mmCIF file of C-alpha atoms and ligand atoms in Angstrom:
data_model
loop_
_atom_site.group_PDB
_atom_site.id
_atom_site.type_symbol
_atom_site.label_atom_id
_atom_site.label_comp_id
_atom_site.label_asym_id
_atom_site.label_seq_id
_atom_site.Cartn_x
_atom_site.Cartn_y
_atom_site.Cartn_z
ATOM 1 C CA UNK A 144 0.837 30.341 -0.827
ATOM 2 C CA UNK A 145 -2.899 29.807 -0.432
ATOM 3 C CA UNK A 146 -2.684 26.135 -1.361
ATOM 4 C CA UNK A 147 -1.282 25.506 2.124
ATOM 5 C CA UNK A 148 -4.258 26.023 4.399
ATOM 6 C CA UNK A 149 -3.817 26.076 8.160
ATOM 7 C CA UNK A 150 -5.454 23.084 9.856
ATOM 8 C CA UNK A 151 -7.548 24.171 12.855
ATOM 9 C CA UNK A 152 -10.091 22.665 15.217
ATOM 10 C CA UNK A 153 -10.643 25.560 17.620
ATOM 11 C CA UNK A 154 -11.317 28.220 14.991
ATOM 12 C CA UNK A 155 -14.270 29.483 12.943
ATOM 13 C CA UNK A 156 -16.952 27.348 11.271
ATOM 14 C CA UNK A 157 -14.491 26.204 8.581
ATOM 15 C CA UNK A 158 -12.458 24.355 11.242
ATOM 16 C CA UNK A 159 -12.121 20.570 11.268
ATOM 17 C CA UNK A 160 -14.347 18.649 13.696
ATOM 18 C CA UNK A 161 -12.840 17.634 17.016
ATOM 19 C CA UNK A 162 -12.015 13.955 17.467
ATOM 20 C CA UNK A 163 -10.121 14.251 20.759
ATOM 21 C CA UNK A 164 -12.021 12.586 23.628
ATOM 22 C CA UNK A 165 -12.929 14.906 26.536
ATOM 23 C CA UNK A 166 -10.728 13.154 29.096
ATOM 24 C CA UNK A 167 -7.697 13.381 26.824
ATOM 25 C CA UNK A 168 -8.364 17.056 26.037
ATOM 26 C CA UNK A 169 -8.447 17.726 29.789
ATOM 27 C CA UNK A 170 -5.195 15.801 30.321
ATOM 28 C CA UNK A 171 -3.530 17.801 27.539
ATOM 29 C CA UNK A 172 -4.686 21.014 29.234
ATOM 30 C CA UNK A 173 -3.323 19.901 32.627
ATOM 31 C CA UNK A 174 0.030 18.984 31.077
ATOM 32 C CA UNK A 175 0.213 22.362 29.303
ATOM 33 C CA UNK A 176 -0.333 24.142 32.634
ATOM 34 C CA UNK A 177 2.284 21.882 34.197
ATOM 35 C CA UNK A 178 4.801 22.772 31.493
ATOM 36 C CA UNK A 179 4.192 26.494 31.960
ATOM 37 C CA UNK A 180 4.552 26.136 35.733
ATOM 38 C CA UNK A 181 7.784 24.219 35.233
ATOM 39 C CA UNK A 182 9.069 26.909 32.880
ATOM 40 C CA UNK A 183 8.346 29.686 35.375
ATOM 41 C CA UNK A 184 10.101 27.756 38.127
ATOM 42 C CA UNK A 185 13.117 27.023 35.930
ATOM 43 C CA UNK A 186 13.422 30.728 35.029
ATOM 44 C CA UNK A 187 13.377 31.659 38.727
ATOM 45 C CA UNK A 188 15.973 29.004 39.522
ATOM 46 C CA UNK A 189 18.185 30.283 36.729
ATOM 47 C CA UNK A 190 17.940 33.843 38.059
ATOM 48 C CA UNK A 191 19.061 32.505 41.448
ATOM 49 C CA UNK A 192 22.001 30.667 39.890
ATOM 50 C CA UNK A 193 20.513 27.256 40.701
ATOM 51 C CA UNK A 194 20.241 26.025 37.078
ATOM 52 C CA UNK A 195 22.263 26.860 33.979
ATOM 53 C CA UNK A 196 21.081 28.553 30.784
ATOM 54 C CA UNK A 197 17.476 27.536 30.174
ATOM 55 C CA UNK A 198 15.308 27.639 27.004
ATOM 56 C CA UNK A 199 11.650 28.230 27.970
ATOM 57 C CA UNK A 200 8.663 26.806 26.052
ATOM 58 C CA UNK A 201 6.395 29.753 26.902
ATOM 59 C CA UNK A 202 3.769 30.016 24.150
ATOM 60 C CA UNK A 203 4.600 26.669 22.529
ATOM 61 C CA UNK A 204 2.867 24.405 25.045
ATOM 62 C CA UNK A 205 0.139 23.165 22.684
ATOM 63 C CA UNK A 206 2.552 21.929 20.029
ATOM 64 C CA UNK A 207 4.877 20.218 22.469
ATOM 65 C CA UNK A 208 2.296 18.597 24.715
ATOM 66 C CA UNK A 209 -0.447 17.654 22.243
ATOM 67 C CA UNK A 210 1.981 16.192 19.694
ATOM 68 C CA UNK A 211 3.562 13.904 22.293
ATOM 69 C CA UNK A 212 0.130 12.711 23.440
ATOM 70 C CA UNK A 213 -0.493 11.434 19.894
ATOM 71 C CA UNK A 214 2.464 9.033 20.142
ATOM 72 C CA UNK A 215 2.912 5.534 21.515
ATOM 73 C CA UNK A 216 5.545 4.900 24.181
ATOM 74 C CA UNK A 217 7.178 2.584 21.617
ATOM 75 C CA UNK A 218 7.866 5.538 19.310
ATOM 76 C CA UNK A 219 11.272 7.203 19.245
ATOM 77 C CA UNK A 220 11.508 10.883 20.135
ATOM 78 C CA UNK A 221 14.381 13.073 18.950
ATOM 79 C CA UNK A 222 13.911 16.416 20.737
ATOM 80 C CA UNK A 223 15.670 19.747 20.485
ATOM 81 C CA UNK A 224 16.816 21.689 23.555
ATOM 82 C CA UNK A 225 13.414 23.341 24.086
ATOM 83 C CA UNK A 226 11.166 20.272 24.081
ATOM 84 C CA UNK A 227 10.949 19.447 27.791
ATOM 85 C CA UNK A 228 7.162 19.197 27.608
ATOM 86 C CA UNK A 229 7.245 16.606 24.828
ATOM 87 C CA UNK A 230 9.845 14.590 26.741
ATOM 88 C CA UNK A 231 7.726 14.774 29.879
ATOM 89 C CA UNK A 232 4.650 13.391 28.112
ATOM 90 C CA UNK A 233 6.781 10.651 26.570
ATOM 91 C CA UNK A 234 7.842 9.541 30.065
ATOM 92 C CA UNK A 235 10.845 11.635 31.139
ATOM 93 C CA UNK A 236 10.141 13.125 34.586
ATOM 94 C CA UNK A 237 10.613 16.893 34.994
ATOM 95 C CA UNK A 238 13.057 16.014 37.736
ATOM 96 C CA UNK A 239 15.423 14.577 35.112
ATOM 97 C CA UNK A 240 15.023 17.672 32.970
ATOM 98 C CA UNK A 241 16.069 19.859 35.899
ATOM 99 C CA UNK A 242 18.956 17.543 36.745
ATOM 100 C CA UNK A 243 20.186 18.043 33.207
ATOM 101 C CA UNK A 244 19.852 21.849 33.493
ATOM 102 C CA UNK A 245 21.601 21.773 36.872
ATOM 103 C CA UNK A 246 24.492 19.655 35.646
ATOM 104 C CA UNK A 247 23.768 17.021 38.281
ATOM 105 C CA UNK A 248 24.174 13.264 38.225
ATOM 106 C CA UNK A 249 21.410 11.247 36.598
ATOM 107 C CA UNK A 250 20.371 10.463 33.084
ATOM 108 C CA UNK A 251 17.884 12.434 31.017
ATOM 109 C CA UNK A 252 15.820 9.767 29.333
ATOM 110 C CA UNK A 253 16.599 6.506 31.164
ATOM 111 C CA UNK A 254 14.607 3.708 29.518
ATOM 112 C CA UNK A 255 12.318 6.112 27.665
ATOM 113 C CA UNK A 256 12.660 5.960 23.899
ATOM 114 C CA UNK A 257 14.090 9.434 23.550
ATOM 115 C CA UNK A 258 17.441 10.758 22.391
ATOM 116 C CA UNK A 259 19.289 13.366 24.435
ATOM 117 C CA UNK A 260 18.028 16.875 23.608
ATOM 118 C CA UNK A 261 19.945 18.093 20.574
ATOM 119 C CA UNK A 262 21.719 21.394 21.122
ATOM 120 C CA UNK A 263 23.194 21.489 17.585
ATOM 121 C CA UNK A 264 20.430 22.555 15.225
ATOM 122 C CA UNK A 265 18.866 19.713 13.199
ATOM 123 C CA UNK A 266 21.695 17.209 13.638
ATOM 124 C CA UNK A 267 19.147 14.873 15.222
ATOM 125 C CA UNK A 268 16.941 14.722 12.117
ATOM 126 C CA UNK A 269 19.028 12.060 10.315
ATOM 127 C CA UNK A 270 19.179 10.157 13.632
ATOM 128 C CA UNK A 271 15.372 10.126 13.791
ATOM 129 C CA UNK A 272 15.261 8.750 10.233
ATOM 130 C CA UNK A 273 17.711 6.015 11.250
ATOM 131 C CA UNK A 274 15.607 5.097 14.267
ATOM 132 C CA UNK A 275 12.490 4.971 12.108
ATOM 133 C CA UNK A 276 14.191 2.701 9.554
ATOM 134 C CA UNK A 277 15.495 0.427 12.323
ATOM 135 C CA UNK A 278 12.036 0.159 13.904
ATOM 136 C CA UNK A 279 10.569 -0.854 10.557
ATOM 137 C CA UNK A 280 13.317 -3.410 9.855
ATOM 138 C CA UNK A 281 12.692 -4.967 13.255
ATOM 139 C CA UNK A 282 8.991 -5.202 12.520
ATOM 140 C CA UNK A 283 8.030 -2.885 15.368
ATOM 141 C CA UNK A 284 4.763 -0.961 15.443
ATOM 142 C CA UNK A 285 6.718 2.255 16.031
ATOM 143 C CA UNK A 286 7.652 5.492 14.338
ATOM 144 C CA UNK A 287 10.170 8.249 15.102
ATOM 145 C CA UNK A 288 9.492 11.946 15.545
ATOM 146 C CA UNK A 289 11.999 14.786 15.380
ATOM 147 C CA UNK A 290 11.272 18.191 16.944
ATOM 148 C CA UNK A 291 13.056 21.235 15.552
ATOM 149 C CA UNK A 292 12.520 24.912 14.797
ATOM 150 C CA UNK A 293 11.991 27.155 11.795
ATOM 151 C CA UNK A 294 15.717 27.920 11.824
ATOM 152 C CA UNK A 295 16.391 24.192 11.677
ATOM 153 C CA UNK A 296 15.019 24.043 8.117
ATOM 154 C CA UNK A 297 18.078 25.962 6.848
ATOM 155 C CA UNK A 298 20.523 23.262 7.928
ATOM 156 C CA UNK A 299 21.978 20.665 5.560
ATOM 157 C CA UNK A 300 20.857 17.909 7.913
ATOM 158 C CA UNK A 301 17.228 18.912 7.287
ATOM 159 C CA UNK A 302 17.660 18.287 3.555
ATOM 160 C CA UNK A 303 19.511 15.007 4.002
ATOM 161 C CA UNK A 304 16.987 13.671 6.485
ATOM 162 C CA UNK A 305 13.873 14.576 4.448
ATOM 163 C CA UNK A 306 15.395 13.408 1.202
ATOM 164 C CA UNK A 307 16.451 10.020 2.553
ATOM 165 C CA UNK A 308 13.188 9.548 4.442
ATOM 166 C CA UNK A 309 11.201 10.377 1.304
ATOM 167 C CA UNK A 310 13.080 7.912 -0.924
ATOM 168 C CA UNK A 311 12.845 5.061 1.598
ATOM 169 C CA UNK A 312 9.401 5.979 2.966
ATOM 170 C CA UNK A 313 10.772 5.986 6.511
ATOM 171 C CA UNK A 314 8.062 6.014 9.194
ATOM 172 C CA UNK A 315 9.104 9.377 10.605
ATOM 173 C CA UNK A 316 7.449 12.687 11.484
ATOM 174 C CA UNK A 317 9.372 15.935 11.130
ATOM 175 C CA UNK A 318 7.690 18.342 13.516
ATOM 176 C CA UNK A 319 8.840 21.870 12.766
ATOM 177 C CA UNK A 320 7.793 24.358 15.433
ATOM 178 C CA UNK A 321 7.656 27.601 13.516
ATOM 179 C CA UNK A 322 7.774 29.991 16.462
ATOM 180 C CA UNK A 323 8.567 33.006 14.291
ATOM 181 C CA UNK A 324 12.182 33.409 15.311
ATOM 182 C CA UNK A 325 15.566 31.682 15.313
ATOM 183 C CA UNK A 326 17.067 33.735 18.139
ATOM 184 C CA UNK A 327 17.052 37.193 16.439
ATOM 185 C CA UNK A 328 16.401 35.998 12.852
ATOM 186 C CA UNK A 329 12.743 36.193 11.765
ATOM 187 C CA UNK A 330 11.295 33.485 9.495
ATOM 188 C CA UNK A 331 11.143 36.017 6.646
ATOM 189 C CA UNK A 332 14.985 36.044 6.627
ATOM 190 C CA UNK A 333 15.252 32.298 7.070
ATOM 191 C CA UNK A 334 13.777 31.249 3.734
ATOM 192 C CA UNK A 335 12.265 32.685 0.539
ATOM 193 C CA UNK A 336 9.589 29.958 0.613
ATOM 194 C CA UNK A 337 6.107 31.220 1.446
ATOM 195 C CA UNK A 338 5.647 28.386 3.947
ATOM 196 C CA UNK A 339 7.879 25.789 5.535
ATOM 197 C CA UNK A 340 5.333 23.010 4.956
ATOM 198 C CA UNK A 341 5.622 23.375 1.180
ATOM 199 C CA UNK A 342 9.217 22.166 1.357
ATOM 200 C CA UNK A 343 7.685 18.694 1.772
ATOM 201 C CA UNK A 344 6.592 18.784 -1.857
ATOM 202 C CA UNK A 345 10.184 18.863 -3.118
ATOM 203 C CA UNK A 346 10.949 15.683 -1.181
ATOM 204 C CA UNK A 347 7.808 13.916 -2.393
ATOM 205 C CA UNK A 348 6.459 13.606 1.118
ATOM 206 C CA UNK A 349 3.283 14.712 2.857
ATOM 207 C CA UNK A 350 3.299 18.262 4.244
ATOM 208 C CA UNK A 351 0.818 19.925 6.606
ATOM 209 C CA UNK A 352 0.453 23.371 8.147
ATOM 210 C CA UNK A 353 -1.278 23.336 11.473
ATOM 211 C CA UNK A 354 -2.231 26.015 13.972
ATOM 212 C CA UNK A 355 0.401 25.159 16.571
ATOM 213 C CA UNK A 356 -1.484 26.992 19.329
ATOM 214 C CA UNK A 357 -4.541 24.786 18.765
ATOM 215 C CA UNK A 358 -3.783 21.723 20.877
ATOM 216 C CA UNK A 359 -6.640 19.661 19.428
ATOM 217 C CA UNK A 360 -5.527 20.358 15.850
ATOM 218 C CA UNK A 361 -1.912 19.461 16.639
ATOM 219 C CA UNK A 362 -3.008 16.195 18.230
ATOM 220 C CA UNK A 363 -5.122 15.236 15.226
ATOM 221 C CA UNK A 364 -2.469 16.076 12.652
ATOM 222 C CA UNK A 365 0.287 14.154 14.461
ATOM 223 C CA UNK A 366 -2.003 11.175 15.017
ATOM 224 C CA UNK A 367 -2.850 11.048 11.320
ATOM 225 C CA UNK A 368 0.810 11.407 10.300
ATOM 226 C CA UNK A 369 1.679 8.547 12.647
ATOM 227 C CA UNK A 370 -1.015 6.317 11.171
ATOM 228 C CA UNK A 371 0.164 7.098 7.640
ATOM 229 C CA UNK A 372 3.757 6.303 8.596
ATOM 230 C CA UNK A 373 2.771 2.956 10.117
ATOM 231 C CA UNK A 374 0.679 2.148 7.044
ATOM 232 C CA UNK A 375 3.786 2.495 4.860
ATOM 233 C CA UNK A 376 2.773 5.851 3.385
ATOM 234 C CA UNK A 377 6.024 7.514 4.387
ATOM 235 C CA UNK A 378 7.130 10.558 6.323
ATOM 236 C CA UNK A 379 5.322 13.827 7.048
ATOM 237 C CA UNK A 380 6.647 17.336 7.488
ATOM 238 C CA UNK A 381 4.416 19.253 9.883
ATOM 239 C CA UNK A 382 4.780 23.007 10.168
ATOM 240 C CA UNK A 383 3.190 24.009 13.476
ATOM 241 C CA UNK A 384 2.563 27.763 13.550
ATOM 242 C CA UNK A 385 3.213 28.995 17.045
ATOM 243 C CA UNK A 386 5.069 31.806 18.788
ATOM 244 C CA UNK A 387 7.915 32.020 21.289
ATOM 245 C CA UNK A 388 6.521 34.431 23.880
ATOM 246 C CA UNK A 389 9.669 34.464 25.996
ATOM 247 C CA UNK A 390 13.371 34.829 25.307
ATOM 248 C CA UNK A 391 15.242 32.278 23.181
ATOM 249 C CA UNK A 392 17.050 31.271 26.365
ATOM 250 C CA UNK A 393 17.741 32.943 29.678
ATOM 251 C CA UNK A 394 20.850 34.398 27.970
ATOM 252 C CA UNK A 395 18.769 36.306 25.400
ATOM 253 C CA UNK A 396 17.064 39.731 25.468
ATOM 254 C CA UNK A 397 14.343 39.673 22.766
ATOM 255 C CA UNK A 398 13.440 43.365 23.292
ATOM 256 C CA UNK A 399 16.574 44.129 21.262
ATOM 257 C CA UNK A 400 15.217 42.633 18.052
ATOM 258 C CA UNK A 401 11.402 42.413 18.116
ATOM 259 C CA UNK A 402 8.512 44.780 18.806
ATOM 260 C CA UNK A 403 6.528 44.563 22.011
ATOM 261 C CA UNK A 404 3.278 44.828 19.965
ATOM 262 C CA UNK A 405 4.113 41.606 18.130
ATOM 263 C CA UNK A 406 4.534 39.753 21.407
ATOM 264 C CA UNK A 407 1.356 41.250 22.871
ATOM 265 C CA UNK A 408 -0.607 40.161 19.778
ATOM 266 C CA UNK A 409 0.182 36.518 20.603
ATOM 267 C CA UNK A 410 -0.945 36.774 24.222
ATOM 268 C CA UNK A 411 -4.534 36.632 25.504
ATOM 269 C CA UNK A 412 -6.936 34.890 23.125
ATOM 270 C CA UNK A 413 -4.096 33.457 21.025
ATOM 271 C CA UNK A 414 -2.319 31.938 24.026
ATOM 272 C CA UNK A 415 -2.561 28.136 23.642
ATOM 273 C CA UNK A 416 -3.497 27.567 27.289
ATOM 274 C CA UNK A 417 -6.195 30.253 27.192
ATOM 275 C CA UNK A 418 -7.584 28.791 23.953
ATOM 276 C CA UNK A 419 -7.894 25.220 25.182
ATOM 277 C CA UNK A 420 -9.135 26.446 28.584
ATOM 278 C CA UNK A 421 -11.912 28.474 26.922
ATOM 279 C CA UNK A 422 -12.900 25.519 24.750
ATOM 280 C CA UNK A 423 -13.047 23.191 27.767
ATOM 281 C CA UNK A 424 -15.126 25.743 29.697
ATOM 282 C CA UNK A 425 -17.565 26.069 26.822
ATOM 283 C CA UNK A 426 -17.983 22.292 26.687
ATOM 284 C CA UNK A 427 -18.405 22.112 30.471
ATOM 285 C CA UNK A 428 -15.343 19.853 30.802
ATOM 286 C CA UNK A 429 -13.387 22.321 32.926
ATOM 287 C CA UNK A 430 -15.247 24.574 35.348
ATOM 288 C CA UNK A 431 -13.753 27.947 36.297
ATOM 289 C CA UNK A 432 -13.522 26.629 39.867
ATOM 290 C CA UNK A 433 -11.270 23.753 38.679
ATOM 291 C CA UNK A 434 -8.685 26.154 37.279
ATOM 292 C CA UNK A 435 -7.075 27.016 40.591
ATOM 293 C CA UNK A 436 -6.870 23.326 41.469
ATOM 294 C CA UNK A 437 -5.068 22.523 38.185
ATOM 295 C CA UNK A 438 -2.539 25.292 38.900
ATOM 296 C CA UNK A 439 -2.003 24.228 42.524
ATOM 297 C CA UNK A 440 -1.455 20.599 41.552
ATOM 298 C CA UNK A 441 1.061 21.672 38.910
ATOM 299 C CA UNK A 442 2.913 23.891 41.388
ATOM 300 C CA UNK A 443 3.152 21.138 43.990
ATOM 301 C CA UNK A 444 4.408 18.676 41.401
ATOM 302 C CA UNK A 445 7.060 21.047 40.096
ATOM 303 C CA UNK A 446 8.294 21.951 43.596
ATOM 304 C CA UNK A 447 8.619 18.264 44.397
ATOM 305 C CA UNK A 448 10.644 17.645 41.204
ATOM 306 C CA UNK A 449 13.017 20.513 42.036
ATOM 307 C CA UNK A 450 13.549 19.258 45.584
ATOM 308 C CA UNK A 451 14.318 15.762 44.318
ATOM 309 C CA UNK A 452 16.755 17.139 41.731
ATOM 310 C CA UNK A 453 18.561 19.367 44.227
ATOM 311 C CA UNK A 454 19.045 16.380 46.531
ATOM 312 C CA UNK A 455 21.189 14.662 43.861
ATOM 313 C CA UNK A 456 24.965 15.141 43.993
ATOM 314 C CA UNK A 457 26.626 17.463 41.460
ATOM 315 C CA UNK A 458 28.376 15.845 38.509
ATOM 316 C CA UNK A 459 32.109 15.381 39.023
ATOM 317 C CA UNK A 460 34.081 17.267 36.329
ATOM 318 C CA UNK A 461 35.983 14.059 35.525
ATOM 319 C CA UNK A 462 32.734 12.521 34.236
ATOM 320 C CA UNK A 463 33.040 14.610 31.079
ATOM 321 C CA UNK A 464 35.451 11.947 29.852
ATOM 322 C CA UNK A 465 32.797 9.233 30.087
ATOM 323 C CA UNK A 466 29.862 8.433 27.806
ATOM 324 C CA UNK A 467 31.728 9.389 24.617
ATOM 325 C CA UNK A 468 33.430 6.128 23.562
ATOM 326 C CA UNK A 469 32.644 2.546 24.593
ATOM 327 C CA UNK A 470 36.415 2.053 24.946
ATOM 328 C CA UNK A 471 38.353 5.222 25.707
ATOM 329 C CA UNK A 472 41.040 5.887 23.043
ATOM 330 C CA UNK A 473 44.645 6.416 24.282
ATOM 331 C CA UNK A 474 44.568 10.160 23.629
ATOM 332 C CA UNK A 475 41.580 10.587 25.923
ATOM 333 C CA UNK A 476 43.074 8.289 28.567
ATOM 334 C CA UNK A 477 46.136 10.539 28.593
ATOM 335 C CA UNK A 478 43.984 13.674 28.944
ATOM 336 C CA UNK A 479 42.050 12.041 31.760
ATOM 337 C CA UNK A 480 45.273 11.215 33.600
ATOM 338 C CA UNK A 481 46.534 14.773 33.157
ATOM 339 C CA UNK A 482 43.200 16.111 34.399
ATOM 340 C CA UNK A 483 43.231 13.896 37.475
ATOM 341 C CA UNK A 484 46.809 14.892 38.202
ATOM 342 C CA UNK A 485 45.898 18.580 38.221
ATOM 343 C CA UNK A 486 46.423 18.990 34.454
ATOM 344 C CA UNK A 487 48.642 21.359 32.573
HETATM 345 C C1 LIG B 126 24.490 23.790 14.086
HETATM 346 C C2 LIG B 126 24.190 24.946 14.980
HETATM 347 N N1 LIG B 126 24.353 26.203 14.518
HETATM 348 C C3 LIG B 126 24.077 27.256 15.321
HETATM 349 C C4 LIG B 126 23.670 27.064 16.627
HETATM 350 C C5 LIG B 126 23.354 28.261 17.527
HETATM 351 N N2 LIG B 126 21.914 28.353 17.724
HETATM 352 C C6 LIG B 126 21.315 27.883 18.829
HETATM 353 S S1 LIG B 126 19.645 28.037 18.778
HETATM 354 C C7 LIG B 126 19.702 28.782 17.263
HETATM 355 C C8 LIG B 126 18.421 29.211 16.588
HETATM 356 C C9 LIG B 126 17.492 28.080 16.313
HETATM 357 O O1 LIG B 126 16.236 28.562 15.901
HETATM 358 P P1 LIG B 126 15.074 27.599 15.542
HETATM 359 O O2 LIG B 126 15.569 26.443 14.750
HETATM 360 O O3 LIG B 126 13.983 28.403 14.953
HETATM 361 O O4 LIG B 126 14.612 26.989 16.955
HETATM 362 P P2 LIG B 126 13.991 27.728 18.217
HETATM 363 O O5 LIG B 126 15.125 28.063 19.142
HETATM 364 O O6 LIG B 126 13.277 28.946 17.746
HETATM 365 O O7 LIG B 126 13.094 26.734 18.860
HETATM 366 C C10 LIG B 126 21.014 28.894 16.809
HETATM 367 C C11 LIG B 126 21.402 29.508 15.535
HETATM 368 C C12 LIG B 126 23.534 25.730 17.069
HETATM 369 N N3 LIG B 126 23.099 25.440 18.310
HETATM 370 N N4 LIG B 126 23.794 24.696 16.236
HETATM 371 MG MG1 LIG B 127 12.327 29.240 15.914
#
């Protein structure tokens, strides 16, 4: 549907002007490199049996990192399993992310205003709406943002969340990362709609399509959606067009369902890190000589986070009984006792 143009900053002459300050653009670039370095490390650790199943962000760094930079620390983040980069920018150290993947003691978000990463698809969207409503009722200068995928738009929770948010003008952003695939299901089999952004129209809310591999465009669109939400103009559905370059998780083999040419077409010039790097070079903000330094710093940081995480004790199996109810119901108490006694 041609009435849904793709918002771009780093494109041809029809692109929107850049409003991101140089220092912030550089920070976004550094964080994108950090996320990719973290991803590579996590994949290696998984292959060595040192972390569990891991969903990489490879290819989606611009959407995750730039969107989170457009938020305030007072905003609530409701991430999906893949959004480690967004959590990191919001204040969750990579160390905590690895702890989570390793099944070790420690909490994911601590005092950061973020929900635990949602493994069930889209169940966190109504939660984000609730957080947004609560923030408004308490008079806070805060919004909520939910991260989910193209596949997430087919869930009932997506409808309920957007419908409710539209009626009550909740200050919430629905950030859909359209990465082309929901495991082995392509977007063309996910919906008969020409775009995902146009679904906003049915809910009476604002909808935008943005080039999700254009970090500057993502930043600008999220910032504007946030300002609209705070001004009482209601929620926004953002469709960020990106691509999952890697497997869905370390348990997936994408060569079984998609062509190598498709993947190759998203590498090189379309790679979000290459695109922002080229832009920063052209503006003289990042010199080719600085590149190696950015990578080395990222590597050192990631290694440090892994060391710190591996120094933490493993979670005791009995802890699975905790953190579910404030007061444990009798049935669970009984199961706990059976478990501690060797179980049956
Ligand atoms: C409610 C629910 N149904 C099914 C699954 C299994 N599942 C895990 S990821 C996934 C695909 C999600 O695709 P998408 O929403 O596009 O997100 P992406 O992984 O591409 O970021 C499915 C079906 C699940 N986790 N939760
Ligand atoms: Mg997807």
